[in-house]
C-alpha positions as protocol buffer text, in pm:
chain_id: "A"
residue {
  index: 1
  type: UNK
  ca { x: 922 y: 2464 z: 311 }
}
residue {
  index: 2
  type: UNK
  ca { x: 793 y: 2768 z: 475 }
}
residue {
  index: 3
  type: UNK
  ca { x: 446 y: 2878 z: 557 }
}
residue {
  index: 4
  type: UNK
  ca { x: 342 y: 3266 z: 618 }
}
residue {
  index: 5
  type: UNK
  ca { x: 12 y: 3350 z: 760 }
}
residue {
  index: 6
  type: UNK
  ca { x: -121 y: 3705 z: 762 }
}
residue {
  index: 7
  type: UNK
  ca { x: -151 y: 3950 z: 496 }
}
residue {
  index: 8
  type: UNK
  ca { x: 195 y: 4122 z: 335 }
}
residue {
  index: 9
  type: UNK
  ca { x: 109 y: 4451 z: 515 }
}
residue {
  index: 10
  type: UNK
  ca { x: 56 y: 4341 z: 852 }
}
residue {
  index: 11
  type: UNK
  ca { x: 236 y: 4125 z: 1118 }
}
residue {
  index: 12
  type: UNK
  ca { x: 276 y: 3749 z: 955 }
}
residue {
  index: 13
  type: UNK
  ca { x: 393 y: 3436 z: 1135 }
}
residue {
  index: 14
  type: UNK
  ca { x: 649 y: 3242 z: 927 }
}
residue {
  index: 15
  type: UNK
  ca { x: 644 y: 2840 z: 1019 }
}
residue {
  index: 16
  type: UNK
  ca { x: 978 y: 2636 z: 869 }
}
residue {
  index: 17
  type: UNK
  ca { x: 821 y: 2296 z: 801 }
}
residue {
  index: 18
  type: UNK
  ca { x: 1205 y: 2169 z: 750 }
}
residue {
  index: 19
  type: UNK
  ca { x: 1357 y: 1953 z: 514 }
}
residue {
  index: 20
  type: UNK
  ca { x: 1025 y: 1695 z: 549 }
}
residue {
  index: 21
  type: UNK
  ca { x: 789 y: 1955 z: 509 }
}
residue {
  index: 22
  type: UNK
  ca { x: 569 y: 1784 z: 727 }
}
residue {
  index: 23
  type: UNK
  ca { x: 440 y: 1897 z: 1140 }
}
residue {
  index: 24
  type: UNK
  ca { x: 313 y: 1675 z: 1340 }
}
residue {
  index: 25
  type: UNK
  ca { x: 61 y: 1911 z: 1592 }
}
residue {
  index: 26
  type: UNK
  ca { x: 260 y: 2205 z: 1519 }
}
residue {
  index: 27
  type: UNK
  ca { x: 607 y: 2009 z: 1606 }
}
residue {
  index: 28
  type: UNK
  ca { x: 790 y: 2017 z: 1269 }
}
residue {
  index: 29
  type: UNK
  ca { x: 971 y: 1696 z: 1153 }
}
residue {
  index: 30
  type: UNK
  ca { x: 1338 y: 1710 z: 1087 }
}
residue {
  index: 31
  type: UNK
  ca { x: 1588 y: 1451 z: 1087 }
}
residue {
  index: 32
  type: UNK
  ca { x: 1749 y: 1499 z: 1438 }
}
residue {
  index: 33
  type: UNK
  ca { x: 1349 y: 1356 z: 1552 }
}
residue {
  index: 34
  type: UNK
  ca { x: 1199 y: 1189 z: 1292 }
}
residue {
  index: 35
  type: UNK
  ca { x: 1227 y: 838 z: 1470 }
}
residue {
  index: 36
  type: UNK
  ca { x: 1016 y: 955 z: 1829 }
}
residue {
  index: 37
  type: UNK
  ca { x: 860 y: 1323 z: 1647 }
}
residue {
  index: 38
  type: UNK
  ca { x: 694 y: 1415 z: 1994 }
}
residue {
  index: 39
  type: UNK
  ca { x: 905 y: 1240 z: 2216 }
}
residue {
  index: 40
  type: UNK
  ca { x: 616 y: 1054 z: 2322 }
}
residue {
  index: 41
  type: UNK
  ca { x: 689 y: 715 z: 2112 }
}
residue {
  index: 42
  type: UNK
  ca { x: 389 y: 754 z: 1904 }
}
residue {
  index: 43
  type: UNK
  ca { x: 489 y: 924 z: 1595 }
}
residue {
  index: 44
  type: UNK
  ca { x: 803 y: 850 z: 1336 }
}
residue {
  index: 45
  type: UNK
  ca { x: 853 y: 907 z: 1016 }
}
residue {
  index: 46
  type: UNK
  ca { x: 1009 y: 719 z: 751 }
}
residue {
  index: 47
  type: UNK
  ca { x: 1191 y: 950 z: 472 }
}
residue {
  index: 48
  type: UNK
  ca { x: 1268 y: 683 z: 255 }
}
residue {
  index: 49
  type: UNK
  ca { x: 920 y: 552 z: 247 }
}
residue {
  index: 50
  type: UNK
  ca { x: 759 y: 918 z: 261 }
}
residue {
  index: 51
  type: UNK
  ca { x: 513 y: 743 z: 549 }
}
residue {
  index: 52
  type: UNK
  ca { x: 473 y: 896 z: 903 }
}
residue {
  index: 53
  type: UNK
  ca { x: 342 y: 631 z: 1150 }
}
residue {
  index: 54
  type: UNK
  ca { x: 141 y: 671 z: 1438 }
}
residue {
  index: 55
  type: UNK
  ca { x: 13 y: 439 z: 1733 }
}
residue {
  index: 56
  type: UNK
  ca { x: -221 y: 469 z: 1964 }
}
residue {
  index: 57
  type: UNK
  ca { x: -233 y: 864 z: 2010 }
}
residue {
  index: 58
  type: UNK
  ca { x: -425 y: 965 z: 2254 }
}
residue {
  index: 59
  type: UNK
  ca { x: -548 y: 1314 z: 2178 }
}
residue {
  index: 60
  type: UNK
  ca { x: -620 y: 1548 z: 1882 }
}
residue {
  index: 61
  type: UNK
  ca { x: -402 y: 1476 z: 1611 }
}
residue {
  index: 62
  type: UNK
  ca { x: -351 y: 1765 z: 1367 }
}
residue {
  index: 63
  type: UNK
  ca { x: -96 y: 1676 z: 1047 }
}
residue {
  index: 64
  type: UNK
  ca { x: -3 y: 1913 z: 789 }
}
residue {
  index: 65
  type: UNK
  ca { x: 209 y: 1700 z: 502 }
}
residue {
  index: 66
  type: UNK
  ca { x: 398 y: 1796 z: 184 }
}
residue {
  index: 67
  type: UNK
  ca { x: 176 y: 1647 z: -64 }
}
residue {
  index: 68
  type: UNK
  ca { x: 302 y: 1310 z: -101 }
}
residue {
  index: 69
  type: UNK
  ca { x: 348 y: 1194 z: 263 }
}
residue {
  index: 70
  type: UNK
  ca { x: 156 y: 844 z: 328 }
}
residue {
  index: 71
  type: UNK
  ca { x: 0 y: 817 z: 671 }
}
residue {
  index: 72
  type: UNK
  ca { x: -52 y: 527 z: 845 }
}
residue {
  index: 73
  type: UNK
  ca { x: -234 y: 535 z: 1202 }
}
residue {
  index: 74
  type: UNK
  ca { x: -250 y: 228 z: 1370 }
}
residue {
  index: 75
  type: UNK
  ca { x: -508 y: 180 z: 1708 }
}
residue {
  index: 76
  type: UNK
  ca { x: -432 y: -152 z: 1757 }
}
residue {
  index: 77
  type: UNK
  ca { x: -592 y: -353 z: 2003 }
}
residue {
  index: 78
  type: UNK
  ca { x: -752 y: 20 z: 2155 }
}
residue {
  index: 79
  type: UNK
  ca { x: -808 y: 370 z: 1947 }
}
residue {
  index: 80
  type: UNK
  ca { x: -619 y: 520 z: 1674 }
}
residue {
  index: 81
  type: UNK
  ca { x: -640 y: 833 z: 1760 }
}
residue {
  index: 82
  type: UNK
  ca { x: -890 y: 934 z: 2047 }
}
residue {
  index: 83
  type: UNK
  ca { x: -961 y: 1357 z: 1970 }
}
residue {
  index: 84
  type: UNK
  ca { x: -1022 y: 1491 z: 1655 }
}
residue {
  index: 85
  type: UNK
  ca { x: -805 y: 1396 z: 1372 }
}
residue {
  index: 86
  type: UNK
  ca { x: -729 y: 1694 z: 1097 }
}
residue {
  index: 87
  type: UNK
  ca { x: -464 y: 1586 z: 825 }
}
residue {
  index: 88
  type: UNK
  ca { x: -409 y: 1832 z: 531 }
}
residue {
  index: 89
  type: UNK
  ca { x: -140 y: 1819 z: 262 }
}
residue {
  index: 90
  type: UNK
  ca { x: -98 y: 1433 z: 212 }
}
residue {
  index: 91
  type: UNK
  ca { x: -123 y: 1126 z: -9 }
}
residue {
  index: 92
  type: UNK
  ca { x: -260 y: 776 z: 143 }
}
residue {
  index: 93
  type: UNK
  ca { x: -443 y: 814 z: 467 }
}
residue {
  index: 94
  type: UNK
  ca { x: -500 y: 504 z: 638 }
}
residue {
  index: 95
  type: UNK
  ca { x: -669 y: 424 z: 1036 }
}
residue {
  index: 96
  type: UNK
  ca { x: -727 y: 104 z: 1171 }
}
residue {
  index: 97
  type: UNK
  ca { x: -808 y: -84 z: 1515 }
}
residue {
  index: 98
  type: UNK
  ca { x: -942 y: -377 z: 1609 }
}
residue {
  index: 99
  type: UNK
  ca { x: -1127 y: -317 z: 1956 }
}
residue {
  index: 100
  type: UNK
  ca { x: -1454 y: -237 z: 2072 }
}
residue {
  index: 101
  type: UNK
  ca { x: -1361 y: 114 z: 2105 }
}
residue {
  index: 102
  type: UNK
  ca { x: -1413 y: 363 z: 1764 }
}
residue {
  index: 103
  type: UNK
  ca { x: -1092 y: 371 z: 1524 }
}
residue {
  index: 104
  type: UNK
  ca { x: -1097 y: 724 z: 1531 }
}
residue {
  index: 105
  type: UNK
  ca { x: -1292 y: 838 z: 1861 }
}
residue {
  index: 106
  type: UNK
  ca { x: -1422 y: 1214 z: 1717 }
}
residue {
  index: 107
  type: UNK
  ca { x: -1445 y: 1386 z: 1439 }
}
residue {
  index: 108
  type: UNK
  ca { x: -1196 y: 1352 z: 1133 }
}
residue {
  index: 109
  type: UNK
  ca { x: -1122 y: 1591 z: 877 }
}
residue {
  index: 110
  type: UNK
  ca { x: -885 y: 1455 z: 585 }
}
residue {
  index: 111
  type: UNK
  ca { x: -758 y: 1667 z: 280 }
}
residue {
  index: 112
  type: UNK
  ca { x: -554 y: 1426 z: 45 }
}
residue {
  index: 113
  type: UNK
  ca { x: -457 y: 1343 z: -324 }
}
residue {
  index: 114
  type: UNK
  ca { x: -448 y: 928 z: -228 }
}
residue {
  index: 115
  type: UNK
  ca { x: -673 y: 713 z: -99 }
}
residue {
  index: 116
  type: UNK
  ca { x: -843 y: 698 z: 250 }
}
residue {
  index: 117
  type: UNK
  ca { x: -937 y: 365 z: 413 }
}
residue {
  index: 118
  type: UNK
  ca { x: -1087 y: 376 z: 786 }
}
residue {
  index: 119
  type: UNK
  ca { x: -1176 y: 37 z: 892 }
}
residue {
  index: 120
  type: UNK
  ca { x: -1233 y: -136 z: 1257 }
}
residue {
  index: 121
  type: UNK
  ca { x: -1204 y: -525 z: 1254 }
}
residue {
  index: 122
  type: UNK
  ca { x: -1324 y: -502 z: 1628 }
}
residue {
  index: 123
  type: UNK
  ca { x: -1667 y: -418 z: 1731 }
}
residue {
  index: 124
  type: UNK
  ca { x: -1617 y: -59 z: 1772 }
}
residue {
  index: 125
  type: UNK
  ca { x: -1716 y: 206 z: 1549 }
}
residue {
  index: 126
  type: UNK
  ca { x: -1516 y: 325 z: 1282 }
}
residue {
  index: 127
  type: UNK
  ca { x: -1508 y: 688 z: 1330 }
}
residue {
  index: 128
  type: UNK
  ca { x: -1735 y: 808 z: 1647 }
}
residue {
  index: 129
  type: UNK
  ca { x: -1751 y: 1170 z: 1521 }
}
residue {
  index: 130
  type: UNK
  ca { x: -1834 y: 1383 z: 1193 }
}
residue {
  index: 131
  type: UNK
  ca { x: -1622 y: 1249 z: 879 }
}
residue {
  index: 132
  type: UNK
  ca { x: -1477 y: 1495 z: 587 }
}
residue {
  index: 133
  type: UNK
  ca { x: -1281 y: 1398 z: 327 }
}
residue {
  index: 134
  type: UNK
  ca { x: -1176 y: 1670 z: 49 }
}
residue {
  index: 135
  type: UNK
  ca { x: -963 y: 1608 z: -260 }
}
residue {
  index: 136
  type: UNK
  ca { x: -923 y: 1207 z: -214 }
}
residue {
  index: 137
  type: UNK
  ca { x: -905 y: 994 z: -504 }
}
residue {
  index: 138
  type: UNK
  ca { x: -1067 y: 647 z: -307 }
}
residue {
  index: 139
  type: UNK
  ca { x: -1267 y: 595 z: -7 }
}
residue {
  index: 140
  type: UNK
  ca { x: -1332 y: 311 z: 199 }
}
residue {
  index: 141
  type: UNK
  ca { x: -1496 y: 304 z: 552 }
}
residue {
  index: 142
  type: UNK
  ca { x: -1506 y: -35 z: 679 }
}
residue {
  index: 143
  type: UNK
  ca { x: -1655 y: -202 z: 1037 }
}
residue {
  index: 144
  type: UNK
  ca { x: -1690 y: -562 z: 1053 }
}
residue {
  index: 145
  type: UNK
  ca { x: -1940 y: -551 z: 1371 }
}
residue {
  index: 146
  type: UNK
  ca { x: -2195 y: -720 z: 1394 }
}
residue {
  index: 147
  type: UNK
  ca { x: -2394 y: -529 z: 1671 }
}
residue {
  index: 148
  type: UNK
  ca { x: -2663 y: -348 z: 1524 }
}
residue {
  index: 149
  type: UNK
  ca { x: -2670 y: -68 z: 1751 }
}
residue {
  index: 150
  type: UNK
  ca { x: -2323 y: 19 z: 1611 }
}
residue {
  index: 151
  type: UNK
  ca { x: -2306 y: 202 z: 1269 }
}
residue {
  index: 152
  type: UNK
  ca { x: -2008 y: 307 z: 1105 }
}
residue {
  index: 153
  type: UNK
  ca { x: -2035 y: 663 z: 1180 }
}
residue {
  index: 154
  type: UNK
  ca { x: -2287 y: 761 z: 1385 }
}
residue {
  index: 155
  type: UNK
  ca { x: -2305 y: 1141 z: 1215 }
}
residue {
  index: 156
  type: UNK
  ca { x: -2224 y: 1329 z: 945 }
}
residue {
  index: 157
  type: UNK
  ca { x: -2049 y: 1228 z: 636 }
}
residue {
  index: 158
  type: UNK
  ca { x: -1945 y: 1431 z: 383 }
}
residue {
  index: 159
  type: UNK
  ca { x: -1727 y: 1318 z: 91 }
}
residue {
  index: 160
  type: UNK
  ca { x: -1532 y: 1465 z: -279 }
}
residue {
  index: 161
  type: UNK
  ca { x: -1336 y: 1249 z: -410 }
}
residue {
  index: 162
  type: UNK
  ca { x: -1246 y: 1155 z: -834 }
}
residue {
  index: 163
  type: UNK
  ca { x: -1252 y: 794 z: -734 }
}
residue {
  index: 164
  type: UNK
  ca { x: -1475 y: 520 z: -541 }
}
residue {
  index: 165
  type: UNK
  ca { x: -1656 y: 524 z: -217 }
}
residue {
  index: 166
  type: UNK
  ca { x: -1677 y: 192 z: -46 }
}
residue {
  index: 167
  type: UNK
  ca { x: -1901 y: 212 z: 287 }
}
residue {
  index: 168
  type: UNK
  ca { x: -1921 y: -95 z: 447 }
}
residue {
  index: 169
  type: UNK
  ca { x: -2065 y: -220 z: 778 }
}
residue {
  index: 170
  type: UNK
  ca { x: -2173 y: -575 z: 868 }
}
residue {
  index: 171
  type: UNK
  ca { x: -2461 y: -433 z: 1096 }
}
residue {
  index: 172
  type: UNK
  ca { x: -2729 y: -282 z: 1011 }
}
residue {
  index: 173
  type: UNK
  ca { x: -2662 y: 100 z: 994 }
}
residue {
  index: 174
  type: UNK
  ca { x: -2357 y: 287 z: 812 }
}
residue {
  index: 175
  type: UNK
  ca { x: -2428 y: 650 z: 886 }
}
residue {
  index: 176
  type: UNK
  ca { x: -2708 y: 830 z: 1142 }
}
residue {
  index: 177
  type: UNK
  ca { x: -2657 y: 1182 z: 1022 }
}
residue {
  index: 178
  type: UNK
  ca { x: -2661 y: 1307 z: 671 }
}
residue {
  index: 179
  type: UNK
  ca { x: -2429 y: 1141 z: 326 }
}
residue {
  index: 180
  type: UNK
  ca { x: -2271 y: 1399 z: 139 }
}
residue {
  index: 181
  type: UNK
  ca { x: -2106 y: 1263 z: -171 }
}
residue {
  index: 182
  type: UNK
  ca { x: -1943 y: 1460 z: -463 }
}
residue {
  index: 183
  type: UNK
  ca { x: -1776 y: 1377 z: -763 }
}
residue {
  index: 184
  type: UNK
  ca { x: -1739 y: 1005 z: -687 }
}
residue {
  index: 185
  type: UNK
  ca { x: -1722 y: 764 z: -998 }
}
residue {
  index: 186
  type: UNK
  ca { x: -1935 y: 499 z: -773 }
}
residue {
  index: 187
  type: UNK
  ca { x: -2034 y: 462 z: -426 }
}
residue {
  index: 188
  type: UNK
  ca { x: -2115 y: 166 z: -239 }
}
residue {
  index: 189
  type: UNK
  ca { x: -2286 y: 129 z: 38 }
}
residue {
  index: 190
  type: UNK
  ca { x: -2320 y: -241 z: 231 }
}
């Protein structure tokens, strides 16, 4: 698939996304490096499954997909990704950790036709930034901490999705700055 930025009449930039469709901070994935995409043994994708898998990336993230690409980003023990996370073009979006440090450690921007679950099983925040979410069908934000001072998401959240919204913390706050929800069938808030 090819991208072209610019208009017809002046200079445009054409990107081949490959065979996958899919770039990984502007790196496109192909089949020669689909198993190590950066060369940094965080990233791989799985064309059988349509799923790219990251681990513990430490930096900003930015993932353009081809529509049906599942993405799984796994912190571990420590962060799932620790700069700002921007995914456009996919299906499934899914972040977890379980540490004391945020899932997601700044602000996330997610455009996707799936669902989105961001959860922490640690005592660390789930996302530490802003969160946006365009297009989803579900939503689920989970943190299972108990420490008070801890919310979810300690800013902004704004949401459109065609499905449900699940927040869930098991302290006492979920979000500090303002809740932006559109076209949800039902949200939840715990």
């Amino acid at each position: 698939g090819y991208i072209v930025t610019g208009a017809p009449d002046q200079s445009s930039v054409v990107y081949d996304y490959g065979i996958y469709s899919i770039s990984v901070n502007r790196t496109v994935v192909t089949p020669s490096n689909k198993d190590d995409v950066l060369h940094d043994g965080k990233v791989s994708y799985d064309p059988t499954n349509d799923k790219l898998n990251v681990s513990e990336f430490y930096n900003a993230l930015t993932i353009v997909g081809n529509n049906t690409v599942d993405i799984e980003l796994d912190g571990g023990s420590t962060n799932a990704v620790t700069g700002n996370l921007t995914v456009s073009k996919a299906h499934d979006v899914s972040a977890s950790s379980e540490s004391s440090y945020p899932t997601i450690s700044s602000d996330v921007s997610i455009d996707c036709t799936g669902d989105v679950v961001i959860k922490n099983t640690g005592s660390g925040l789930s996302v530490a930034g802003s969160l946006t979410v365009a297009n989803a069908n579900n939503v689920t934000v989970r943190n299972t901490s108990t420490d008070n001072a801890n919310p979810v998401i300690p800013s902004t959240v704004d949401i459109t999705c065609t499905g449900d919204i699940l927040l869930e913390t098991a302290g006492s706050g979920f979000v500090t700055g303002a809740l932006t929800v559109k076209k949800a069938k039902n949200v939840t808030v715990l």
